[in-house]
Coordinates of C-alpha atoms and ligand atoms in Angstrom, one line a residue:
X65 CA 19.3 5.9 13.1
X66 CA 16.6 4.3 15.6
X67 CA 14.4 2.9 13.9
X68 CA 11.2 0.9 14.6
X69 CA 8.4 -1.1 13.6
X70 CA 5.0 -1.3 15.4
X71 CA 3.7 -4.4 13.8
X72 CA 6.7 -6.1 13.2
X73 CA 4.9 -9.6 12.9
X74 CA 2.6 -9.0 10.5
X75 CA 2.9 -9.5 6.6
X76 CA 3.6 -5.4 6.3
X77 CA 5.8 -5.4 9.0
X78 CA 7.6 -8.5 7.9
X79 CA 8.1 -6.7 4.3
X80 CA 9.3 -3.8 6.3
X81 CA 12.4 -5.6 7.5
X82 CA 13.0 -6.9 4.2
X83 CA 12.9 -3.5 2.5
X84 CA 14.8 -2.0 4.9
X85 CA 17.8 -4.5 4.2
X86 CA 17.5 -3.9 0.5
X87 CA 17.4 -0.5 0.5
X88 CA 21.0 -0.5 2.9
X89 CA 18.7 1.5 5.8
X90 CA 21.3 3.4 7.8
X91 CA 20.3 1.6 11.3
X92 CA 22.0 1.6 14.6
X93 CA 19.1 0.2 16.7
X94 CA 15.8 -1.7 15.4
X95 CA 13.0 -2.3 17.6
X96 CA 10.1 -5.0 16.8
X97 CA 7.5 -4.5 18.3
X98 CA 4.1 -6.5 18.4
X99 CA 1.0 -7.8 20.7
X100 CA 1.6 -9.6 23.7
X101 CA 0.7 -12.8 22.1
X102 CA 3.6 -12.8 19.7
X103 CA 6.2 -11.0 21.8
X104 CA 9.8 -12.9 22.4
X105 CA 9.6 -14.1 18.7
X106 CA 13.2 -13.8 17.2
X107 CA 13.0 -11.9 13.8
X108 CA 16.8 -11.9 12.0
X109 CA 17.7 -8.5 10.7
X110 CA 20.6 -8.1 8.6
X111 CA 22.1 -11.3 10.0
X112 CA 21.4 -10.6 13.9
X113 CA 18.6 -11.7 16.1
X114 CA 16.1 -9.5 17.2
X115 CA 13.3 -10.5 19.9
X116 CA 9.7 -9.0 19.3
X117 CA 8.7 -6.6 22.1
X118 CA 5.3 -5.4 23.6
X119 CA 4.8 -1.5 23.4
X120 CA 6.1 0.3 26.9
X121 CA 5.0 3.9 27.9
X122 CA 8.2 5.0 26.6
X123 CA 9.0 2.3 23.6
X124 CA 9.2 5.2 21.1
X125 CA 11.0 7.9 23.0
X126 CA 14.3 7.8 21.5
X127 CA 13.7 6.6 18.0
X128 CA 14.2 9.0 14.5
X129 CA 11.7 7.0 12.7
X130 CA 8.9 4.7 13.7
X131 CA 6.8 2.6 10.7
X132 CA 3.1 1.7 11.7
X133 CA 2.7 -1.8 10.4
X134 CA -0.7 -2.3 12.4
X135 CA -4.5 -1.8 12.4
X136 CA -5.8 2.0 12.7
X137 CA -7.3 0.4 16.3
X138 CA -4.0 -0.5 17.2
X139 CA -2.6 2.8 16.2
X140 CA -5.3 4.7 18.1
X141 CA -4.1 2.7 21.6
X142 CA -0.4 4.1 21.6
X143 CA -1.2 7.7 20.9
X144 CA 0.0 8.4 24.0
X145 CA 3.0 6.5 23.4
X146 CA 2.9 8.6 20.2
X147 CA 3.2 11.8 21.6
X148 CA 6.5 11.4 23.1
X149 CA 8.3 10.1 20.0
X150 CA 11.5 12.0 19.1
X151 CA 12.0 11.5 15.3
X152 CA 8.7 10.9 12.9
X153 CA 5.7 8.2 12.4
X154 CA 5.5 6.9 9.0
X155 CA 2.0 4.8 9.3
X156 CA 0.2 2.4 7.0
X157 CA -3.4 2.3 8.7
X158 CA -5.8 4.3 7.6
X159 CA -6.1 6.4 11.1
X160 CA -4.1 9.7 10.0
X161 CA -4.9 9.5 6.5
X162 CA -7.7 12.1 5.8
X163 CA -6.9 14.1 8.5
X164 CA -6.2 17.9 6.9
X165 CA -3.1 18.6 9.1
X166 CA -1.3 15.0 7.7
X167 CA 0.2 14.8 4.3
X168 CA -0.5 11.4 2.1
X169 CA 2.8 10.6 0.3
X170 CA 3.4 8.8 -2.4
X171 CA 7.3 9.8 -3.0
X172 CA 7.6 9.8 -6.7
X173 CA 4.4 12.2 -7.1
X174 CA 3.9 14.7 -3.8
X175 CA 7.2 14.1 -1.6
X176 CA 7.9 17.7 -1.9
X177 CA 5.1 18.5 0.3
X178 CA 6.6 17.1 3.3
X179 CA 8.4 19.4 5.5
X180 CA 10.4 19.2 8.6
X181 CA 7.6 19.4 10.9
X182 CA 5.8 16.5 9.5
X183 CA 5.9 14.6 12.7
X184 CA 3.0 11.7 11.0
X185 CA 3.4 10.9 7.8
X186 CA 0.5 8.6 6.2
X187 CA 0.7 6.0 3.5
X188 CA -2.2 6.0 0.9
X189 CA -4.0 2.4 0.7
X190 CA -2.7 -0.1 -1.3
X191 CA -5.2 0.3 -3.9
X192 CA -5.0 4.1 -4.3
X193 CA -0.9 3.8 -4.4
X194 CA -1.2 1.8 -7.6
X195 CA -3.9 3.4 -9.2
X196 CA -1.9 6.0 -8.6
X197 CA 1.0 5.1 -9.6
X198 CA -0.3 4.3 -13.5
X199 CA -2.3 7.2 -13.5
X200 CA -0.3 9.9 -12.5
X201 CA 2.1 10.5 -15.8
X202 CA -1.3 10.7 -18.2
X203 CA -2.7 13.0 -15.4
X204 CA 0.6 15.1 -15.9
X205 CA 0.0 15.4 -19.8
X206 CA -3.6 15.2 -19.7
X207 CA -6.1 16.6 -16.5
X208 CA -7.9 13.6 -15.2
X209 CA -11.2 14.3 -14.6
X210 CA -12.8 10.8 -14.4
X211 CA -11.8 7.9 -13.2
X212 CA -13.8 4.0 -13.0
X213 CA -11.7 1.2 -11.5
X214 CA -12.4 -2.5 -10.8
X215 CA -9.8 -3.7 -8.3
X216 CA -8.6 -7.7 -7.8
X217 CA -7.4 -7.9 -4.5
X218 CA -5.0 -10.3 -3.1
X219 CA -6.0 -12.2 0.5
X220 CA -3.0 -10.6 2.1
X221 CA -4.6 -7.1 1.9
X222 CA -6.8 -8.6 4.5
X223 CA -3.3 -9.3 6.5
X224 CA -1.5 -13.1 7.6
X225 CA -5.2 -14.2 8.4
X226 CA -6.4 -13.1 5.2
X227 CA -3.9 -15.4 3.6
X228 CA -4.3 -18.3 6.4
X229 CA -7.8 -18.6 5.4
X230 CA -7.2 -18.9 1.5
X231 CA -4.4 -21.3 2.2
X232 CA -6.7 -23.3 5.1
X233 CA -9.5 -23.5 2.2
X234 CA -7.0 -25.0 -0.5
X235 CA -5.9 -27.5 2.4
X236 CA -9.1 -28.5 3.0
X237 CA -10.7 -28.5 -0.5
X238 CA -11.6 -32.3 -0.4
X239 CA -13.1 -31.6 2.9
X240 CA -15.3 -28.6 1.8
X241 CA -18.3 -28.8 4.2
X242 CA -15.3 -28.2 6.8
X243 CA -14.4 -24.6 5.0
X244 CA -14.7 -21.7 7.2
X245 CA -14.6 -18.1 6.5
X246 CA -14.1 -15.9 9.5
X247 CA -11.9 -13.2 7.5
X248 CA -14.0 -12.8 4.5
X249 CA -17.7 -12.9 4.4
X250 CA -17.9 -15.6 1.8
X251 CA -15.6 -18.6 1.2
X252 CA -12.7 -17.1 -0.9
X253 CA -11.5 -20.2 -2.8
X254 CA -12.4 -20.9 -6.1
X255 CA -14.8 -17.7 -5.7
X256 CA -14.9 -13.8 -6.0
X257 CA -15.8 -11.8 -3.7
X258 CA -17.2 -8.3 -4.8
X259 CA -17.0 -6.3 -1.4
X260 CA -14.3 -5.2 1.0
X261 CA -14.7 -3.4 4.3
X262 CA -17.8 -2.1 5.3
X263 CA -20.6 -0.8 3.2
X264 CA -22.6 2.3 3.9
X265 CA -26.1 3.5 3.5
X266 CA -25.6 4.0 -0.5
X267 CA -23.9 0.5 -0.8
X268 CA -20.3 1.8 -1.4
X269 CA -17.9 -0.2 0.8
X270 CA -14.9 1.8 2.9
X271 CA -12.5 0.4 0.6
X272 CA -14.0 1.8 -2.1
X273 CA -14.5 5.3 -0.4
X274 CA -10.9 5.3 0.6
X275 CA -9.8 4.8 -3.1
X276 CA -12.0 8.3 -4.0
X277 CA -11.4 10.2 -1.3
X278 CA -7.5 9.5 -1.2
X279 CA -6.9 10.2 -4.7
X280 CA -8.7 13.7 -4.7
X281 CA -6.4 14.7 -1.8
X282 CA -2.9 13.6 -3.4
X283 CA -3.5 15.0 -6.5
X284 CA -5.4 17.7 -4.4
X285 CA -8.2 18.0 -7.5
X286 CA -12.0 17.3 -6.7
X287 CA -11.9 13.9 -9.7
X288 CA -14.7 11.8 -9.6
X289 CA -13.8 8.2 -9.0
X290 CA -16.1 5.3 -8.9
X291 CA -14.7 2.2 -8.2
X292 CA -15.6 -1.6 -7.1
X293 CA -13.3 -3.8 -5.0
X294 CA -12.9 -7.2 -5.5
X295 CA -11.2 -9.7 -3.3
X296 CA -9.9 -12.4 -5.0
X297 CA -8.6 -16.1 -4.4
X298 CA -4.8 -15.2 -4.8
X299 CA -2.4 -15.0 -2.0
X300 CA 0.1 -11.9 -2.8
X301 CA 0.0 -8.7 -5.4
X302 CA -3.6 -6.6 -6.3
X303 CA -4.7 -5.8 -10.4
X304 CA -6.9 -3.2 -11.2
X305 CA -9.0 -2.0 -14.4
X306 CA -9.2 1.6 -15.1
X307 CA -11.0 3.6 -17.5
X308 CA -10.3 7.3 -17.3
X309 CA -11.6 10.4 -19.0
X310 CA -9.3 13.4 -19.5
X311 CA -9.5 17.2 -20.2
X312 CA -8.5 16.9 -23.4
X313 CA -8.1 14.7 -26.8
X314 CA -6.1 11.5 -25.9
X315 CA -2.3 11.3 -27.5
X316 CA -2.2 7.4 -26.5
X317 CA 1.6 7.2 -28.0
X318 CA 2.5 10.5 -25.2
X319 CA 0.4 8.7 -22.7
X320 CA 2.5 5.2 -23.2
X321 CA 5.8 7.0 -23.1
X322 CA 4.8 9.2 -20.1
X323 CA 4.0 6.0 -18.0
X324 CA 7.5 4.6 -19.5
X325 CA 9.2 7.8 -18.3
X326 CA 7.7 7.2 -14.8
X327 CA 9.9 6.1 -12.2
X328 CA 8.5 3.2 -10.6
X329 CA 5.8 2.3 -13.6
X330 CA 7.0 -0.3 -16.1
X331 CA 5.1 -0.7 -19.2
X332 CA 4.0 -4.0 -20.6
X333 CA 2.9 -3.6 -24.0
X334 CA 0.8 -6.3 -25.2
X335 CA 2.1 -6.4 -28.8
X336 CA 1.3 -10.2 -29.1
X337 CA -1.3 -12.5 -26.7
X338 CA 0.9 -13.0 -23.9
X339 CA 2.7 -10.0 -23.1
X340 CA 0.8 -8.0 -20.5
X341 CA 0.9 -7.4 -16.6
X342 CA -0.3 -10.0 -14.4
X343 CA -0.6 -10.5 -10.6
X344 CA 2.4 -13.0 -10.6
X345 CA 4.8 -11.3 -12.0
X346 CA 5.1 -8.5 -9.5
X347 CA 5.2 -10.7 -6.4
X348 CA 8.2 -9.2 -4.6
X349 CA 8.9 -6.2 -6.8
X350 CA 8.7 -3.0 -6.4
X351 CA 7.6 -1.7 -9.6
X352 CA 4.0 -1.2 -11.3
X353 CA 3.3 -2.9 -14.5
X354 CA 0.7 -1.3 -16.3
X355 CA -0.3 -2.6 -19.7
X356 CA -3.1 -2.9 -22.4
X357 CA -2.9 0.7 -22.6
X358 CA -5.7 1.4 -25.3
X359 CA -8.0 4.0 -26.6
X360 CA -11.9 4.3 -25.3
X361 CA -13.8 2.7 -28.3
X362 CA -16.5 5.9 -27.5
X363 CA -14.8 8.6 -26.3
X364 CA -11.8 10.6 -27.4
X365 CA -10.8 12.0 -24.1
X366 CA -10.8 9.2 -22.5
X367 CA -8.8 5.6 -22.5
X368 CA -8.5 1.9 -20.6
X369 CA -5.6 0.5 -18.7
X370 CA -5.0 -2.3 -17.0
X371 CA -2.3 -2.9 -14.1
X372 CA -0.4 -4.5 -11.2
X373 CA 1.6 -4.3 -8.0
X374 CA 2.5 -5.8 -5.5
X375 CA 0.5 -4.5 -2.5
X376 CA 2.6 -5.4 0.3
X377 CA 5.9 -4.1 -1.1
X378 CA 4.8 -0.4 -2.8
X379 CA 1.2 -0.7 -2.3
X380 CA 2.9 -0.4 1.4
X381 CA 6.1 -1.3 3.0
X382 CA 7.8 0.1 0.2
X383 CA 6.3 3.5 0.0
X384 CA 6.7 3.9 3.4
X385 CA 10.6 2.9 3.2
X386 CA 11.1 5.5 0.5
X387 CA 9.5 7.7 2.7
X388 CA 12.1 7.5 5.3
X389 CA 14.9 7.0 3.3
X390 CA 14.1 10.3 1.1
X391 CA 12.9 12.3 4.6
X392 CA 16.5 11.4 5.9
X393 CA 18.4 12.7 2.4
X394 CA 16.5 16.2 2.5
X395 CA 16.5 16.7 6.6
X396 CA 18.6 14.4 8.8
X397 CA 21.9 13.5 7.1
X398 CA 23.5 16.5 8.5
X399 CA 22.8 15.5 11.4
X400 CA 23.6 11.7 11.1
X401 CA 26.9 10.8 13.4
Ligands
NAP775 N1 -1.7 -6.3 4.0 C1 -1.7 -5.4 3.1 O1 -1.6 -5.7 1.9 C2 -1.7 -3.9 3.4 C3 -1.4 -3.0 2.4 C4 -1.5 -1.6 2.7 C5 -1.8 -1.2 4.0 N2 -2.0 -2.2 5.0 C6 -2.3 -1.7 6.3 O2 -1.1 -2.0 7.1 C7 -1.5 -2.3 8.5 C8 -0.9 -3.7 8.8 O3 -1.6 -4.7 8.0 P1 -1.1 -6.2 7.9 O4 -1.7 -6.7 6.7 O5 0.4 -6.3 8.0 O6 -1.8 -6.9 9.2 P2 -1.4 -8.2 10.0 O7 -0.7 -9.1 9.1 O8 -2.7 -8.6 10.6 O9 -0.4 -7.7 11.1 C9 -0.8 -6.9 12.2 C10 0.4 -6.6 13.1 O10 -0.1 -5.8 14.2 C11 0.3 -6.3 15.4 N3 -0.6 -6.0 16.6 C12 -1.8 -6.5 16.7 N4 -2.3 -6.0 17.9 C13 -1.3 -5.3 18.5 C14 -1.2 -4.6 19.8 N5 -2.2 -4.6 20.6 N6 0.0 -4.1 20.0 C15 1.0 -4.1 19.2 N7 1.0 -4.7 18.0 C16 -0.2 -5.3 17.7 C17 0.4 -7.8 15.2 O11 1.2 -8.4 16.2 P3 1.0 -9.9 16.6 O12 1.7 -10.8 15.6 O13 1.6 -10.0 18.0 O14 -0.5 -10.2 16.6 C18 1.0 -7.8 13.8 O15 2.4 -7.6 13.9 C19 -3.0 -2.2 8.5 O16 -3.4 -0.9 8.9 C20 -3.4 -2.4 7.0 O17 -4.7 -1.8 6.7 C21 -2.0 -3.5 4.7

């Protein structure tokens, strides 16, 4: 295969690499690309060096599959470039996303919607992948109708200067009238921040319109879903609170062992004071731990969960090397020399 990365720099392209060597990614040829400003960089891939690369007018020709790693701007500057690639265009920004004629994949829910001439493929955000990702085995069992989520999110959601400025402010901390926040709106450390993206005339932020809108088109069902996004002062993996309400009476034991079942979902049960998910111990992993799994205290239909991922690895780089690797099994590896 010919593969590439547009955004090879970055932390989702740098995960990228890394997923692609654990996974065993069938690769003949691997092309980093990344701004001007960073090209000639050597990046080791499976024990070769590889030197970063600026996009050309025909970078992509040749390759089978290319992964955006890069802002929707970005994206939006080599659709040109686009147009002329052979294989498909797995992409992470949020550019393609809602667009009717693109599916939204994550592959342990809606793969089987993809079909051969899905040239773009677009991965959900971070946040919705997750959610997601809990939620689907109850909604399975049980019709979700409802869903209300508070979100923790990492400072790498915001990208390697999203995680520069947290570790800038914990450098400086003696020296705090020297703190400056140019990625967030408010200093980060030591501090919550309860807004990201932009906000819009009814004070919902983009993030938080991404996370309803997203969710209704994978699980293609009109479910109302409030939530409020939260950065927080931690450098890698994003938590979320969810409260959901269901069609019918809540079976918490079916619920607990449908999540179990779930490939990719890990249950923590917090049987004694210590034992549930937390932010730390999915740095890295690929799995979703979801835990204090519990009844609503008012409503029978309804119940609270609490979980974590990694956003980098499936909240992105992950999903989108499943993608590829699961697009190749069904239609390429007849064709593979
Ligand atoms: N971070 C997350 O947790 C996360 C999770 C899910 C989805 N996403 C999405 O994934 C995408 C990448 O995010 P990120 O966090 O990895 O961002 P990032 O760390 O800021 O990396 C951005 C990458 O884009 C490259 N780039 C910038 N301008 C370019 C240009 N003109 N031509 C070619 N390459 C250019 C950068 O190259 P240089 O090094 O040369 O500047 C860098 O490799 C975004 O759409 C983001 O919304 C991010």
């Amino acid at each position: 295969m010919k593969v590439g990365i547009l955004g090879s720099t970055g932390v989702v392209g740098r995960e990228i690499i890394r997923q692609l060597e654990l996974y065993n990614f069938p690769i003949n040829e691997l092309k980093l690309f990344c701004s001007s400003k960073n090209k000639g960089q050597s990046i080791i891939f499976d024990s070769e060096i590889i030197l970063t690369q600026e996009v050309c007018d025909d970078s992509f020709d040749n390759l089978d599959i290319l992964f955006g790693a890069t802002s929707k701007e970005v994206v939006q500057k080599y659709e040109k470039q686009l147009e002329s690639l052979k294989g498909i265009f797995i992409d992470n920004s949020s550019l393609y996303r809602m667009k009717p004629d693109v599916k939204l994949i994550i592959p342990e829910i809606n793969f089987n919607t993809i079909n051969i001439n899905d040239k773009i493929i677009a991965n959900p955000n971070c946040s919705t992948i997750i959610t997601l990702m809990a939620l689907f085995p109850i909604h399975q069992i049980n019709n979700i109708n409802k869903i209300i989520i508070t979100t923790f999110q990492a400072t790498s959601g915001a990208g390697q200067k999203g995680m520069n400025e947290l570790n800038n402010q914990m450098l400086n901390m003696e020296y705090d009238e020297f703190d400056e926040n140019n990625v967030f709106s408010r200093k980060i450390l030591n501090n919550i921040i309860p807004l990201i993206g932009s906000i819009d005339v009814y004070g919902n932020t983009t993030e938080e319109q991404k996370m309803a809108n997203e969710t209704c088109k994978i699980l293609k069902k009109s479910i109302l879903v409030e939530s409020t996004c939260v950065r927080v002062p931690l450098i890698r993996s994003h938590s979320m609170s969810i409260y959901i309400e269901c069609e019918n009476l809540i079976d918490l034991k079916k619920c607990v062992d449908s999540i179990e079942k779930f490939e990719g979902a890990v249950v923590t049960d917090a049987k004694d004071s210590r034992n549930f998910p937390c932010p730390l111990d999915v740095v890295y992993s690929n799995e979703i731990l979801v835990g204090r799994i519990r009844k609503s205290l008012s409503n029978n239909n309804a119940l609270s969960l609490w979980c974590c991922g990694d956003q980098i690895c499936k909240g992105a780089a992950t999903n989108a090397v499943q993608i590829a690797n699961m697009y190749i099994n069904k239609f390429l590896k007849n064709n593979m020399v």
